[in-house]
XYZ file of C-alpha atoms in Angstrom:
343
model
C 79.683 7.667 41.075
C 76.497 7.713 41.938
C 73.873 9.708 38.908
C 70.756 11.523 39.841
C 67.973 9.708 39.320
C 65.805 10.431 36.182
C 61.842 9.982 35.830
C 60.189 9.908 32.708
C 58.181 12.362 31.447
C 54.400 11.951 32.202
C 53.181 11.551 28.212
C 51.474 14.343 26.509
C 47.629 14.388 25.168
C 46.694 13.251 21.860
C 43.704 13.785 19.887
C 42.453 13.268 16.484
C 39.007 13.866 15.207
C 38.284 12.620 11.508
C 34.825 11.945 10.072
C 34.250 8.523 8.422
C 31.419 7.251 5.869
C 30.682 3.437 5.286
C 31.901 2.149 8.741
C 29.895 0.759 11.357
C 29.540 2.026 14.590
C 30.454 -0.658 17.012
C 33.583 -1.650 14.408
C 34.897 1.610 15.652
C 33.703 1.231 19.459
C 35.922 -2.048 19.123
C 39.042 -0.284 18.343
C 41.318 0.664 21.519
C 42.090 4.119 21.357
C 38.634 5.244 20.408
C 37.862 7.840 22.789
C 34.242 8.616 21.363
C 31.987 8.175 18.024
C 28.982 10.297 17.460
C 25.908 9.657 15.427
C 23.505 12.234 13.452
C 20.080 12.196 13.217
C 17.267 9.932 13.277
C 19.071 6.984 11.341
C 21.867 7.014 14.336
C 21.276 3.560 16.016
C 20.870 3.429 19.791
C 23.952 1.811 21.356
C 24.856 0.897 24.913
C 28.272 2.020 25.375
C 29.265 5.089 27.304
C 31.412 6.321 23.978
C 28.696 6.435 21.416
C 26.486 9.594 21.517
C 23.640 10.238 19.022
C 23.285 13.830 18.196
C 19.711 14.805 17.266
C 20.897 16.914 14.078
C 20.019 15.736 10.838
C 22.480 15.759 8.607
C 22.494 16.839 4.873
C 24.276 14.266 2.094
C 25.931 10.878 3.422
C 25.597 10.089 7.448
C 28.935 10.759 8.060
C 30.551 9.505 11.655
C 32.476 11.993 13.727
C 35.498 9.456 15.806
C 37.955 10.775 18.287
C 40.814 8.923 18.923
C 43.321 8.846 21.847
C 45.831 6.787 23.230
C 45.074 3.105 24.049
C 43.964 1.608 26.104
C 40.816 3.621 26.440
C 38.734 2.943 29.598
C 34.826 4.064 29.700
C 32.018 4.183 31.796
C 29.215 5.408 34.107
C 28.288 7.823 37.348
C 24.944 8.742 37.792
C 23.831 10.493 34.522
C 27.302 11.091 33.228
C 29.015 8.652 30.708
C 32.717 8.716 29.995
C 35.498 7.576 28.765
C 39.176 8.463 29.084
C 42.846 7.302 27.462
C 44.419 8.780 31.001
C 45.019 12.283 29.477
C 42.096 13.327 28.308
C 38.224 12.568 29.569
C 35.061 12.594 27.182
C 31.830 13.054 29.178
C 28.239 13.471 28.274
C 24.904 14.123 29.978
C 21.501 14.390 28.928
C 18.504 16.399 31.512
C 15.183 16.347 30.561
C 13.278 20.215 31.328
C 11.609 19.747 34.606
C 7.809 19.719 34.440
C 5.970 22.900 35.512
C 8.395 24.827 33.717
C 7.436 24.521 29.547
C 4.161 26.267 29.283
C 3.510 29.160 27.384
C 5.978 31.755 27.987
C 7.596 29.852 30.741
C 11.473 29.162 29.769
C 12.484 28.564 33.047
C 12.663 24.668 32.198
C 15.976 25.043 30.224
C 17.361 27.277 33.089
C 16.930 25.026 35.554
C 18.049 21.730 33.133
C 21.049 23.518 32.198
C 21.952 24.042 35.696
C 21.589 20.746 37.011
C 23.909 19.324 33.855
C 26.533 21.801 34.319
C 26.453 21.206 38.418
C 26.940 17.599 37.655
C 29.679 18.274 34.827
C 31.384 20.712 37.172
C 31.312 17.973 40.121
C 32.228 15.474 38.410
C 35.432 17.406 36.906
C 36.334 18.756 40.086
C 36.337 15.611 42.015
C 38.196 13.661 39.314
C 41.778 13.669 37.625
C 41.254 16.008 34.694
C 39.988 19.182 36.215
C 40.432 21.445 33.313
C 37.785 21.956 30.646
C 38.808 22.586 26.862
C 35.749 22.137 24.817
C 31.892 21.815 25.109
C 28.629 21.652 23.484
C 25.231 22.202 24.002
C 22.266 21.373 22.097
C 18.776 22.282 23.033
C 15.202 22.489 21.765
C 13.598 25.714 20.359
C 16.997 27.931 21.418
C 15.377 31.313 20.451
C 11.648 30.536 21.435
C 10.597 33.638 24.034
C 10.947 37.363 24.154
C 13.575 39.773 25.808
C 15.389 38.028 29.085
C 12.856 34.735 28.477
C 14.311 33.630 25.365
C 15.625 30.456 25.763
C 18.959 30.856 24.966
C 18.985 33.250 27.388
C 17.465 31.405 29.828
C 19.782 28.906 28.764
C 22.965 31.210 29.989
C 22.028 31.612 33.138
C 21.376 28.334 33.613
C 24.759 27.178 32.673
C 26.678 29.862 34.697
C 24.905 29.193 37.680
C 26.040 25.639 37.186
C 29.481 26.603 36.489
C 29.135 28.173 40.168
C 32.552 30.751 40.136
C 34.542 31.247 36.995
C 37.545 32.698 35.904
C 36.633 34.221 32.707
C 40.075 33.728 31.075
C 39.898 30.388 31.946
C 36.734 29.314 29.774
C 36.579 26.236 27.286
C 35.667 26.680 23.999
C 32.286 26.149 23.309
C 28.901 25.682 20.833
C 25.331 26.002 22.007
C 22.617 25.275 19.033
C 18.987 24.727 18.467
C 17.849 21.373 18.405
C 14.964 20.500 15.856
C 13.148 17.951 17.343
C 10.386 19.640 20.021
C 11.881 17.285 22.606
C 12.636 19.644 25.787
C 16.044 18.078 26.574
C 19.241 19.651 27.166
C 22.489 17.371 25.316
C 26.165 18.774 26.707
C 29.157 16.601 26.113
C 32.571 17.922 26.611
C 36.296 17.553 26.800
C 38.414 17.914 29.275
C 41.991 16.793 30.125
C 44.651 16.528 32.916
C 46.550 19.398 31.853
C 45.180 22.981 30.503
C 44.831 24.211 27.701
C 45.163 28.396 26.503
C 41.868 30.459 25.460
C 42.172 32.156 22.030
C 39.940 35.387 21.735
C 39.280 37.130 18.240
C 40.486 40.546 17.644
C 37.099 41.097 15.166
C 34.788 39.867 18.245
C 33.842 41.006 21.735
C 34.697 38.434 24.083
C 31.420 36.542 24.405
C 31.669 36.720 28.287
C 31.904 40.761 27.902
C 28.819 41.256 25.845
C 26.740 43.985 26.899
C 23.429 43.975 28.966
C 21.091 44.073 25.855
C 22.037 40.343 25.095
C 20.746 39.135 28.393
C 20.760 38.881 32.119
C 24.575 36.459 31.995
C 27.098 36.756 29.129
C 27.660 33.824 27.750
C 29.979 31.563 29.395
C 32.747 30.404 26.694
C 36.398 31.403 24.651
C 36.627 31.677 20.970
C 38.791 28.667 20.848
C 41.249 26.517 22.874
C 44.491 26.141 21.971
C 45.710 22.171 23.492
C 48.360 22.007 25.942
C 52.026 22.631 24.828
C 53.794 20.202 22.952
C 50.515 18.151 22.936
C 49.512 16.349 19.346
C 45.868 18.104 19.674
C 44.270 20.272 16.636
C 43.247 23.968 17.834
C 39.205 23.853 19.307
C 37.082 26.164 17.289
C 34.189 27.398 19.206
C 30.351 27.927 17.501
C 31.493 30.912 15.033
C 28.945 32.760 12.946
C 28.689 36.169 11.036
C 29.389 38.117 14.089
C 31.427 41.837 14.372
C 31.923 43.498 17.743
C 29.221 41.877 19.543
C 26.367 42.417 16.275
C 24.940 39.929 13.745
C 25.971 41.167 10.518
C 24.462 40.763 7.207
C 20.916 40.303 8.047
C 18.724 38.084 5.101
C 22.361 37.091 3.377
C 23.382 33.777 3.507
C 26.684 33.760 1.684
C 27.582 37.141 2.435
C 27.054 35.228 6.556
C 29.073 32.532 5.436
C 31.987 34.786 4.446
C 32.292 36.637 7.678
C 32.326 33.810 9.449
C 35.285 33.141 7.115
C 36.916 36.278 7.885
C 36.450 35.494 11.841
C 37.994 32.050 11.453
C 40.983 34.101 9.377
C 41.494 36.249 12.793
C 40.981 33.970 15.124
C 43.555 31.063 13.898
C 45.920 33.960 13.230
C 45.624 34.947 17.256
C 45.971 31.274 17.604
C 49.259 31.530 15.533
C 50.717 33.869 17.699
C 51.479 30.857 20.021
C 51.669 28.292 17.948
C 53.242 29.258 14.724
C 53.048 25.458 13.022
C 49.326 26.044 12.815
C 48.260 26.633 8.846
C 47.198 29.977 8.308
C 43.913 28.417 6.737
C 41.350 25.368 6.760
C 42.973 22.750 4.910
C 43.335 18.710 5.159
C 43.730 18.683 8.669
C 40.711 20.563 9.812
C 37.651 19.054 10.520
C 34.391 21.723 10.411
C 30.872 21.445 11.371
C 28.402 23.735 9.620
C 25.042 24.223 11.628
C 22.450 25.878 9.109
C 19.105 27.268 10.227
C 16.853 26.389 7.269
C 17.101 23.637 5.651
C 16.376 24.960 2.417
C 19.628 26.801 2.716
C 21.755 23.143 3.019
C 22.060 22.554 -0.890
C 23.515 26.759 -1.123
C 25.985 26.294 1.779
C 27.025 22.679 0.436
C 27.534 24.591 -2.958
C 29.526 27.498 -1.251
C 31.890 24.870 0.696
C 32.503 22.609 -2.687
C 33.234 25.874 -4.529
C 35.665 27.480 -1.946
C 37.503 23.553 -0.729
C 36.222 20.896 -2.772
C 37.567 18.267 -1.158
C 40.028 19.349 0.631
C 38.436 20.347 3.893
C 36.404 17.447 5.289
C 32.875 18.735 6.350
C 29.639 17.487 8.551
C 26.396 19.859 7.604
C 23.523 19.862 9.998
C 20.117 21.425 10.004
C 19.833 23.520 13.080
C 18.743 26.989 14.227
C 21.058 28.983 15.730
C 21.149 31.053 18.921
C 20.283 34.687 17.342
C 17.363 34.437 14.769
C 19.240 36.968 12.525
C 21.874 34.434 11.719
C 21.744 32.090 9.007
C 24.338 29.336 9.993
C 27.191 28.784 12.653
C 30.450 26.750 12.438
C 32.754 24.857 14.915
C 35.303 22.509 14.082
C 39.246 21.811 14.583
C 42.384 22.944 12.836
C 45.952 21.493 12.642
C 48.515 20.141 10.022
C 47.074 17.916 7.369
């Protein structure tokens, strides 16, 4: 009797993003399923290998090490300005464009418009023609974010740019994403990202307008991004948080209050992990041992409070990077990203 024949299942992503302290760099780059290892700050080393990334945040306390891992054996390289990496599931990319010249004088912010749309061209080609055409996360970092006045703000600027990179979009199909100020004066536009062979699901938050529906008054182009991603189906991923802040509707809220700021951005997290619940039920209702949180803080004065505030509400039970950074609406004190799963 002759049986059907059977083919196995193609395998299923995996990531896992932990933050280390007291391990070198390239002892990690050595290990097989590292996908990628970024670096904070000035006293991140410069290393040739398309899987290390220095971030030009300073951090506050002990120079933590943010690793992802995969599935080995993990493959990297280079085209053009793009480096990557990839396990076969999932892709890591990164790309770096300097602000032409001509275009950072006074009250010219075309410069990050027109950086921002060359990297996100090249992202967008270089997803397209490869085999993991669907984006889940990305960030952006970027000098002087809310430098300019009414539709010249950078950040602004900064929007346009990246949709006209994006060329046409399907709204419901954005990645999760963070954009935040760099500190450094140097007129350079950082976006790595994620991306992977199969899709993941947007999450929206009930408490927020859909960043892609804000109205005219924040600028000529919505920005271009979901709340969060949930991974593919059955995939061992953690759910993507995008950039969150003290945020209601579409308006900054709490104006001058840090903590009061910190706590709404609680309360947005709470909603937005409980939409993500609604398809994944496993996911712990809140931030625990298996989440992993960024916290980007606009004055650096403000670091020792928020490090306070985190130690008083986790201790150590929610592992924690915080940066000095300004944030993309001058109102708002501090932003947070990060990823959530089972401890």
């Amino acid at each position: 009797m002759n049986r059907p024949a059977t083919h196995p299942l193609p395998p299923l992503p995996r990531l896992r993003v932990d933050y280390v302290d007291g391990v070198s760099p390239e002892s990690l780059l050595a290990q097989a399923d590292v996908l990628a290892v970024f670096g904070f700050g000035d006293a991140a080393p410069a290393i040739d290998d398309p899987r290390w990334l220095r971030v030009p945040l300073q951090p506050f306390g002990a120079s933590l090490l943010e690793v992802w891992r995969g599935q080995a054996p993990v493959r990297h390289g280079r085209d053009g300005n793009i480096a990557w990496s990839t396990d076969g599931e999932l892709i890591f990319g990164a790309i770096e464009v300097d602000e032409p010249e001509g275009h950072t004088g006074e009250g010219d912010h075309s410069g990050i418009l027109l950086a921002a749309e060359q990297a996100y061209r090249e992202l967008t080609d270089f997803i397209g023609a490869g085999e993991f055409p669907h984006l889940l996360r990305i960030w952006n970092y970027l000098d002087a974010i809310t430098h300019g006045d009414g539709d010249s703000e950078r950040y602004r600027q900064f929007c346009v740019g990246r949709a006209r990179g994006l060329g046409a979009f399907d709204t419901s199909q954005l990645p999760a994403a963070t954009a935040i100020g760099r500190c450094d004066a140097d007129r350079r536009i950082q976006v790595y990202w994620l991306a992977g062979r199969l899709p993941g699901t947007p999450v929206e938050n009930p408490r927020q307008v859909s960043a892609y529906r804000y109205p005219r008054q924040y600028g000529p182009q919505a920005p271009s991004f979901a709340r969060a991603m949930l991974p593919p189906a059955g995939s061992e991923m953690p759910l993507m948080l995008s950039g969150t802040a003290s945020v209601v509707g579409h308006a900054s809220q709490h104006e001058g209050e840090l903590l009061a700021q910190l706590d709404e951005t609680f309360a947005n997290f709470d909603a937005l992990i409980a939409s993500a619940r609604r398809h994944r039920p496993d996911l712990p209702a809140e931030f625990g041992p298996g989440s992993r949180l960024k916290v980007y803080v606009r004055d650096a004065s403000d670091l020792p409070a928020v490090a306070e505030a985190f130690e008083t509400r986790y201790g150590d039970r929610l592992p924690r990077l915080l940066l000095h950074a300004a944030i993309c609406r001058r109102e708002l004190a501090l932003e947070i990203d990060g990823v959530h799963d089972a401890g």
